Amino acid sequence: KAIDHLADQAESDSFEIRVLDEFLSSLSKADRALMLLYLDAAPYREAAEITGLTEGALRVPLHRIRRRFEEAYCDRSTTNDI
């Protein structure tokens, strides 16, 4: 039973990686950079320094990108037979 659980988990992880990779590919270079900084758990201050944006200017596009990802992921996960 443990091996079945591991196989199911690997399949699930693979699906999530494919969804994330596809989503990142659909973003502009600037949005992809912001999302990668977010996924890397970079503090807003650090992300602002890297991108040259203010912390406030960073929050709006990050919110929009995260929302688009959630919408895309929820759509995919509810139609996938995992």
Short mmCIF file of N, CA and C in Angstrom, two decimals:
data_model
loop_
_atom_site.label_atom_id
_atom_site.label_comp_id
_atom_site.label_asym_id
_atom_site.label_seq_id
_atom_site.Cartn_x
_atom_site.Cartn_y
_atom_site.Cartn_z
N LYS A 1 0.81 -1.19 0.00
CA LYS A 1 0.00 0.00 0.00
C LYS A 1 0.86 1.26 0.00
N ALA A 2 1.98 1.24 0.67
CA ALA A 2 2.86 2.41 0.71
C ALA A 2 3.39 2.72 -0.69
N ILE A 3 3.71 1.67 -1.45
CA ILE A 3 4.21 1.90 -2.80
C ILE A 3 3.14 2.53 -3.69
N ASP A 4 1.88 2.15 -3.49
CA ASP A 4 0.79 2.76 -4.25
C ASP A 4 0.66 4.24 -3.90
N HIS A 5 0.78 4.54 -2.62
CA HIS A 5 0.71 5.93 -2.18
C HIS A 5 1.85 6.75 -2.81
N LEU A 6 3.06 6.19 -2.82
CA LEU A 6 4.20 6.89 -3.41
C LEU A 6 3.99 7.09 -4.91
N ALA A 7 3.46 6.10 -5.59
CA ALA A 7 3.20 6.23 -7.02
C ALA A 7 2.15 7.30 -7.28
N ASP A 8 1.09 7.31 -6.46
CA ASP A 8 0.05 8.34 -6.60
C ASP A 8 0.63 9.73 -6.34
N GLN A 9 1.49 9.84 -5.33
CA GLN A 9 2.11 11.13 -5.00
C GLN A 9 3.01 11.59 -6.14
N ALA A 10 3.78 10.68 -6.72
CA ALA A 10 4.66 11.04 -7.83
C ALA A 10 3.85 11.52 -9.03
N GLU A 11 2.75 10.85 -9.30
CA GLU A 11 1.88 11.26 -10.40
C GLU A 11 1.30 12.64 -10.13
N SER A 12 0.88 12.88 -8.91
CA SER A 12 0.33 14.17 -8.53
C SER A 12 1.38 15.26 -8.64
N ASP A 13 2.59 14.99 -8.13
CA ASP A 13 3.68 15.96 -8.23
C ASP A 13 4.00 16.28 -9.68
N SER A 14 4.02 15.25 -10.50
CA SER A 14 4.31 15.44 -11.92
C SER A 14 3.26 16.33 -12.58
N PHE A 15 2.00 16.12 -12.24
CA PHE A 15 0.92 16.94 -12.77
C PHE A 15 1.10 18.39 -12.35
N GLU A 16 1.40 18.61 -11.07
CA GLU A 16 1.56 19.97 -10.57
C GLU A 16 2.74 20.67 -11.24
N ILE A 17 3.82 19.95 -11.45
CA ILE A 17 4.98 20.52 -12.12
C ILE A 17 4.64 20.89 -13.56
N ARG A 18 3.90 20.03 -14.26
CA ARG A 18 3.50 20.34 -15.64
C ARG A 18 2.61 21.57 -15.69
N VAL A 19 1.67 21.67 -14.76
CA VAL A 19 0.77 22.83 -14.73
C VAL A 19 1.58 24.10 -14.46
N LEU A 20 2.46 24.05 -13.48
CA LEU A 20 3.27 25.22 -13.15
C LEU A 20 4.17 25.61 -14.31
N ASP A 21 4.80 24.63 -14.94
CA ASP A 21 5.69 24.90 -16.07
C ASP A 21 4.91 25.53 -17.22
N GLU A 22 3.75 24.99 -17.52
CA GLU A 22 2.93 25.54 -18.60
C GLU A 22 2.49 26.96 -18.26
N PHE A 23 2.10 27.18 -17.02
CA PHE A 23 1.67 28.52 -16.62
C PHE A 23 2.82 29.51 -16.73
N LEU A 24 3.98 29.15 -16.22
CA LEU A 24 5.14 30.04 -16.29
C LEU A 24 5.49 30.37 -17.73
N SER A 25 5.37 29.39 -18.61
CA SER A 25 5.66 29.61 -20.03
C SER A 25 4.69 30.59 -20.67
N SER A 26 3.49 30.70 -20.11
CA SER A 26 2.48 31.59 -20.69
C SER A 26 2.66 33.05 -20.26
N LEU A 27 3.52 33.28 -19.27
CA LEU A 27 3.71 34.63 -18.75
C LEU A 27 4.74 35.41 -19.55
N SER A 28 4.63 36.73 -19.47
CA SER A 28 5.68 37.58 -20.05
C SER A 28 6.95 37.37 -19.22
N LYS A 29 8.07 37.80 -19.76
CA LYS A 29 9.34 37.63 -19.03
C LYS A 29 9.28 38.34 -17.67
N ALA A 30 8.71 39.54 -17.64
CA ALA A 30 8.64 40.29 -16.39
C ALA A 30 7.75 39.58 -15.37
N ASP A 31 6.58 39.11 -15.81
CA ASP A 31 5.68 38.40 -14.90
C ASP A 31 6.28 37.07 -14.45
N ARG A 32 6.97 36.39 -15.34
CA ARG A 32 7.62 35.12 -14.98
C ARG A 32 8.68 35.36 -13.92
N ALA A 33 9.45 36.43 -14.07
CA ALA A 33 10.48 36.76 -13.08
C ALA A 33 9.85 37.03 -11.72
N LEU A 34 8.74 37.78 -11.70
CA LEU A 34 8.05 38.05 -10.44
C LEU A 34 7.54 36.77 -9.80
N MET A 35 6.94 35.90 -10.61
CA MET A 35 6.39 34.65 -10.08
C MET A 35 7.51 33.75 -9.55
N LEU A 36 8.62 33.70 -10.24
CA LEU A 36 9.73 32.88 -9.77
C LEU A 36 10.30 33.41 -8.46
N LEU A 37 10.36 34.73 -8.32
CA LEU A 37 10.80 35.31 -7.05
C LEU A 37 9.82 34.96 -5.94
N TYR A 38 8.53 35.01 -6.26
CA TYR A 38 7.50 34.64 -5.28
C TYR A 38 7.63 33.17 -4.89
N LEU A 39 7.80 32.31 -5.88
CA LEU A 39 7.92 30.87 -5.59
C LEU A 39 9.18 30.57 -4.80
N ASP A 40 10.20 31.39 -4.98
CA ASP A 40 11.45 31.23 -4.25
C ASP A 40 11.37 31.84 -2.85
N ALA A 41 10.19 32.38 -2.52
CA ALA A 41 9.92 32.99 -1.20
C ALA A 41 10.83 34.19 -0.94
N ALA A 42 11.15 34.93 -1.99
CA ALA A 42 11.96 36.14 -1.81
C ALA A 42 11.12 37.19 -1.09
N PRO A 43 11.68 37.82 -0.07
CA PRO A 43 10.95 38.90 0.59
C PRO A 43 10.67 40.04 -0.40
N TYR A 44 9.59 40.78 -0.17
CA TYR A 44 9.23 41.86 -1.08
C TYR A 44 10.39 42.84 -1.26
N ARG A 45 11.08 43.15 -0.19
CA ARG A 45 12.22 44.09 -0.29
C ARG A 45 13.26 43.57 -1.27
N GLU A 46 13.60 42.30 -1.14
CA GLU A 46 14.61 41.70 -2.02
C GLU A 46 14.11 41.65 -3.47
N ALA A 47 12.86 41.26 -3.66
CA ALA A 47 12.28 41.19 -5.00
C ALA A 47 12.24 42.58 -5.63
N ALA A 48 11.96 43.60 -4.83
CA ALA A 48 11.93 44.97 -5.33
C ALA A 48 13.32 45.40 -5.77
N GLU A 49 14.33 45.06 -4.99
CA GLU A 49 15.70 45.41 -5.35
C GLU A 49 16.11 44.71 -6.65
N ILE A 50 15.74 43.46 -6.80
CA ILE A 50 16.11 42.69 -7.99
C ILE A 50 15.42 43.24 -9.24
N THR A 51 14.14 43.59 -9.11
CA THR A 51 13.37 44.01 -10.28
C THR A 51 13.45 45.51 -10.55
N GLY A 52 13.87 46.28 -9.55
CA GLY A 52 13.91 47.72 -9.71
C GLY A 52 12.55 48.38 -9.46
N LEU A 53 11.60 47.61 -8.97
CA LEU A 53 10.27 48.14 -8.63
C LEU A 53 10.23 48.49 -7.16
N THR A 54 9.26 49.31 -6.79
CA THR A 54 9.03 49.54 -5.36
C THR A 54 8.26 48.33 -4.82
N GLU A 55 8.28 48.18 -3.51
CA GLU A 55 7.53 47.07 -2.92
C GLU A 55 6.05 47.18 -3.25
N GLY A 56 5.51 48.39 -3.22
CA GLY A 56 4.10 48.60 -3.54
C GLY A 56 3.79 48.25 -4.99
N ALA A 57 4.69 48.62 -5.89
CA ALA A 57 4.49 48.34 -7.31
C ALA A 57 4.62 46.84 -7.60
N LEU A 58 5.23 46.12 -6.71
CA LEU A 58 5.41 44.67 -6.87
C LEU A 58 4.15 43.90 -6.47
N ARG A 59 3.43 44.39 -5.50
CA ARG A 59 2.29 43.67 -4.93
C ARG A 59 1.14 43.48 -5.93
N VAL A 60 0.85 44.51 -6.71
CA VAL A 60 -0.29 44.42 -7.63
C VAL A 60 -0.08 43.35 -8.70
N PRO A 61 1.04 43.38 -9.44
CA PRO A 61 1.21 42.33 -10.45
C PRO A 61 1.34 40.93 -9.83
N LEU A 62 1.97 40.83 -8.65
CA LEU A 62 2.07 39.52 -8.00
C LEU A 62 0.69 38.99 -7.64
N HIS A 63 -0.16 39.84 -7.13
CA HIS A 63 -1.52 39.41 -6.81
C HIS A 63 -2.24 38.93 -8.08
N ARG A 64 -2.12 39.70 -9.15
CA ARG A 64 -2.77 39.35 -10.41
C ARG A 64 -2.23 38.03 -10.96
N ILE A 65 -0.92 37.83 -10.90
CA ILE A 65 -0.30 36.60 -11.41
C ILE A 65 -0.74 35.40 -10.56
N ARG A 66 -0.70 35.55 -9.24
CA ARG A 66 -1.12 34.44 -8.36
C ARG A 66 -2.57 34.08 -8.61
N ARG A 67 -3.40 35.08 -8.80
CA ARG A 67 -4.82 34.82 -9.07
C ARG A 67 -4.99 34.07 -10.39
N ARG A 68 -4.27 34.48 -11.42
CA ARG A 68 -4.34 33.78 -12.71
C ARG A 68 -3.89 32.32 -12.55
N PHE A 69 -2.84 32.11 -11.75
CA PHE A 69 -2.36 30.74 -11.53
C PHE A 69 -3.41 29.91 -10.81
N GLU A 70 -4.00 30.46 -9.77
CA GLU A 70 -5.03 29.74 -9.02
C GLU A 70 -6.20 29.36 -9.92
N GLU A 71 -6.61 30.30 -10.77
CA GLU A 71 -7.71 30.01 -11.69
C GLU A 71 -7.32 28.91 -12.67
N ALA A 72 -6.12 28.98 -13.20
CA ALA A 72 -5.67 27.96 -14.16
C ALA A 72 -5.51 26.60 -13.48
N TYR A 73 -4.94 26.59 -12.27
CA TYR A 73 -4.71 25.34 -11.57
C TYR A 73 -6.02 24.70 -11.14
N CYS A 74 -6.93 25.49 -10.62
CA CYS A 74 -8.22 24.94 -10.19
C CYS A 74 -8.98 24.38 -11.38
N ASP A 75 -8.95 25.07 -12.51
CA ASP A 75 -9.60 24.56 -13.72
C ASP A 75 -9.01 23.23 -14.13
N ARG A 76 -7.70 23.13 -14.11
CA ARG A 76 -7.02 21.90 -14.53
C ARG A 76 -7.24 20.76 -13.54
N SER A 77 -7.11 21.08 -12.24
CA SER A 77 -7.17 20.01 -11.24
C SER A 77 -8.58 19.42 -11.14
N THR A 78 -9.59 20.20 -11.44
CA THR A 78 -10.94 19.65 -11.35
C THR A 78 -11.31 18.82 -12.57
N THR A 79 -10.56 19.00 -13.66
CA THR A 79 -10.87 18.22 -14.87
C THR A 79 -9.88 17.07 -15.07
N ASN A 80 -8.86 16.99 -14.24
CA ASN A 80 -7.86 15.94 -14.37
C ASN A 80 -8.29 14.73 -13.55
N ASP A 81 -8.10 13.56 -14.09
CA ASP A 81 -8.50 12.32 -13.41
C ASP A 81 -7.36 11.73 -12.61
N ILE A 82 -6.82 12.46 -11.69
CA ILE A 82 -5.73 11.94 -10.85
C ILE A 82 -6.32 11.28 -9.63
#
